[in-house]
Amino acid sequence: MHRVAFVGVYDFNVFNNKLVINIWLLLFSIKFKIQTGV
């Protein structure tokens, strides 16, 4: 029971981390395009 809950929380944290990284990459790519004028 506890193990299933832990795995669910772990998967949720991994998903959140990937989401945050994707958002940061998107922001940096937009910033880079604006700076380079592409």
mmCIF file of N, CA and C in Angstrom:
data_model
loop_
_atom_site.group_PDB
_atom_site.id
_atom_site.type_symbol
_atom_site.label_atom_id
_atom_site.label_comp_id
_atom_site.label_asym_id
_atom_site.label_seq_id
_atom_site.Cartn_x
_atom_site.Cartn_y
_atom_site.Cartn_z
ATOM 1 N N MET A 1 0.846 -1.203 0.000
ATOM 2 C CA MET A 1 0.000 0.000 0.000
ATOM 3 C C MET A 1 0.878 1.249 0.000
ATOM 4 N N HIS A 2 1.790 1.323 0.965
ATOM 5 C CA HIS A 2 2.665 2.493 1.045
ATOM 6 C C HIS A 2 3.593 2.564 -0.165
ATOM 7 N N ARG A 3 4.014 1.397 -0.635
ATOM 8 C CA ARG A 3 4.933 1.361 -1.772
ATOM 9 C C ARG A 3 4.257 1.919 -3.027
ATOM 10 N N VAL A 4 3.009 1.539 -3.239
ATOM 11 C CA VAL A 4 2.261 2.028 -4.406
ATOM 12 C C VAL A 4 2.119 3.541 -4.324
ATOM 13 N N ALA A 5 1.808 4.050 -3.142
ATOM 14 C CA ALA A 5 1.647 5.492 -2.951
ATOM 15 C C ALA A 5 2.980 6.194 -3.211
ATOM 16 N N PHE A 6 4.070 5.613 -2.731
ATOM 17 C CA PHE A 6 5.395 6.203 -2.915
ATOM 18 C C PHE A 6 5.758 6.265 -4.390
ATOM 19 N N VAL A 7 5.508 5.191 -5.112
ATOM 20 C CA VAL A 7 5.814 5.145 -6.544
ATOM 21 C C VAL A 7 4.993 6.197 -7.282
ATOM 22 N N GLY A 8 3.726 6.354 -6.887
ATOM 23 C CA GLY A 8 2.866 7.344 -7.511
ATOM 24 C C GLY A 8 3.411 8.750 -7.287
ATOM 25 N N VAL A 9 3.845 9.024 -6.070
ATOM 26 C CA VAL A 9 4.418 10.340 -5.752
ATOM 27 C C VAL A 9 5.717 10.538 -6.518
ATOM 28 N N TYR A 10 6.545 9.492 -6.601
ATOM 29 C CA TYR A 10 7.822 9.575 -7.320
ATOM 30 C C TYR A 10 7.580 9.878 -8.795
ATOM 31 N N ASP A 11 6.654 9.156 -9.416
ATOM 32 C CA ASP A 11 6.336 9.381 -10.833
ATOM 33 C C ASP A 11 5.819 10.799 -11.040
ATOM 34 N N PHE A 12 5.021 11.287 -10.110
ATOM 35 C CA PHE A 12 4.470 12.635 -10.214
ATOM 36 C C PHE A 12 5.592 13.663 -10.136
ATOM 37 N N ASN A 13 6.564 13.451 -9.238
ATOM 38 C CA ASN A 13 7.691 14.368 -9.102
ATOM 39 C C ASN A 13 8.544 14.366 -10.361
ATOM 40 N N VAL A 14 8.774 13.203 -10.944
ATOM 41 C CA VAL A 14 9.554 13.109 -12.180
ATOM 42 C C VAL A 14 8.839 13.860 -13.299
ATOM 43 N N PHE A 15 7.526 13.686 -13.370
ATOM 44 C CA PHE A 15 6.727 14.378 -14.389
ATOM 45 C C PHE A 15 6.837 15.891 -14.199
ATOM 46 N N ASN A 16 6.755 16.357 -12.958
ATOM 47 C CA ASN A 16 6.862 17.789 -12.673
ATOM 48 C C ASN A 16 8.227 18.317 -13.070
ATOM 49 N N ASN A 17 9.284 17.556 -12.755
ATOM 50 C CA ASN A 17 10.639 17.982 -13.094
ATOM 51 C C ASN A 17 10.809 18.112 -14.599
ATOM 52 N N LYS A 18 10.299 17.165 -15.356
ATOM 53 C CA LYS A 18 10.392 17.217 -16.823
ATOM 54 C C LYS A 18 9.621 18.422 -17.348
ATOM 55 N N LEU A 19 8.465 18.699 -16.741
ATOM 56 C CA LEU A 19 7.637 19.822 -17.171
ATOM 57 C C LEU A 19 8.379 21.135 -16.931
ATOM 58 N N VAL A 20 8.982 21.274 -15.752
ATOM 59 C CA VAL A 20 9.732 22.492 -15.415
ATOM 60 C C VAL A 20 10.913 22.671 -16.357
ATOM 61 N N ILE A 21 11.644 21.579 -16.629
ATOM 62 C CA ILE A 21 12.805 21.650 -17.536
ATOM 63 C C ILE A 21 12.357 22.059 -18.930
ATOM 64 N N ASN A 22 11.247 21.501 -19.412
ATOM 65 C CA ASN A 22 10.739 21.855 -20.740
ATOM 66 C C ASN A 22 10.350 23.323 -20.814
ATOM 67 N N ILE A 23 9.729 23.842 -19.748
ATOM 68 C CA ILE A 23 9.334 25.255 -19.716
ATOM 69 C C ILE A 23 10.572 26.142 -19.742
ATOM 70 N N TRP A 24 11.607 25.784 -18.952
ATOM 71 C CA TRP A 24 12.844 26.573 -18.937
ATOM 72 C C TRP A 24 13.517 26.554 -20.300
ATOM 73 N N LEU A 25 13.564 25.370 -20.948
ATOM 74 C CA LEU A 25 14.175 25.266 -22.276
ATOM 75 C C LEU A 25 13.421 26.130 -23.275
ATOM 76 N N LEU A 26 12.110 26.136 -23.174
ATOM 77 C CA LEU A 26 11.286 26.936 -24.067
ATOM 78 C C LEU A 26 11.571 28.425 -23.862
ATOM 79 N N LEU A 27 11.634 28.855 -22.600
ATOM 80 C CA LEU A 27 11.926 30.262 -22.301
ATOM 81 C C LEU A 27 13.307 30.657 -22.806
ATOM 82 N N PHE A 28 14.308 29.809 -22.580
ATOM 83 C CA PHE A 28 15.671 30.112 -23.028
ATOM 84 C C PHE A 28 15.758 30.173 -24.546
ATOM 85 N N SER A 29 15.055 29.278 -25.237
ATOM 86 C CA SER A 29 15.086 29.270 -26.702
ATOM 87 C C SER A 29 14.444 30.547 -27.247
ATOM 88 N N ILE A 30 13.345 30.981 -26.623
ATOM 89 C CA ILE A 30 12.689 32.225 -27.050
ATOM 90 C C ILE A 30 13.614 33.408 -26.800
ATOM 91 N N LYS A 31 14.245 33.449 -25.627
ATOM 92 C CA LYS A 31 15.165 34.536 -25.272
ATOM 93 C C LYS A 31 16.344 34.561 -26.245
ATOM 94 N N PHE A 32 16.865 33.400 -26.575
ATOM 95 C CA PHE A 32 18.003 33.309 -27.486
ATOM 96 C C PHE A 32 17.626 33.811 -28.877
ATOM 97 N N LYS A 33 16.430 33.437 -29.339
ATOM 98 C CA LYS A 33 15.967 33.880 -30.662
ATOM 99 C C LYS A 33 15.806 35.393 -30.707
ATOM 100 N N ILE A 34 15.298 35.959 -29.621
ATOM 101 C CA ILE A 34 15.121 37.419 -29.566
ATOM 102 C C ILE A 34 16.483 38.113 -29.581
ATOM 103 N N GLN A 35 17.444 37.582 -28.820
ATOM 104 C CA GLN A 35 18.774 38.193 -28.740
ATOM 105 C C GLN A 35 19.521 38.106 -30.067
ATOM 106 N N THR A 36 19.380 36.983 -30.749
ATOM 107 C CA THR A 36 20.110 36.792 -32.008
ATOM 108 C C THR A 36 19.353 37.399 -33.183
ATOM 109 N N GLY A 37 18.076 37.711 -32.975
ATOM 110 C CA GLY A 37 17.285 38.339 -34.035
ATOM 111 C C GLY A 37 16.870 37.375 -35.117
ATOM 112 N N VAL A 38 16.854 36.069 -34.804
ATOM 113 C CA VAL A 38 16.455 35.072 -35.813
ATOM 114 C C VAL A 38 14.933 35.009 -35.894
#
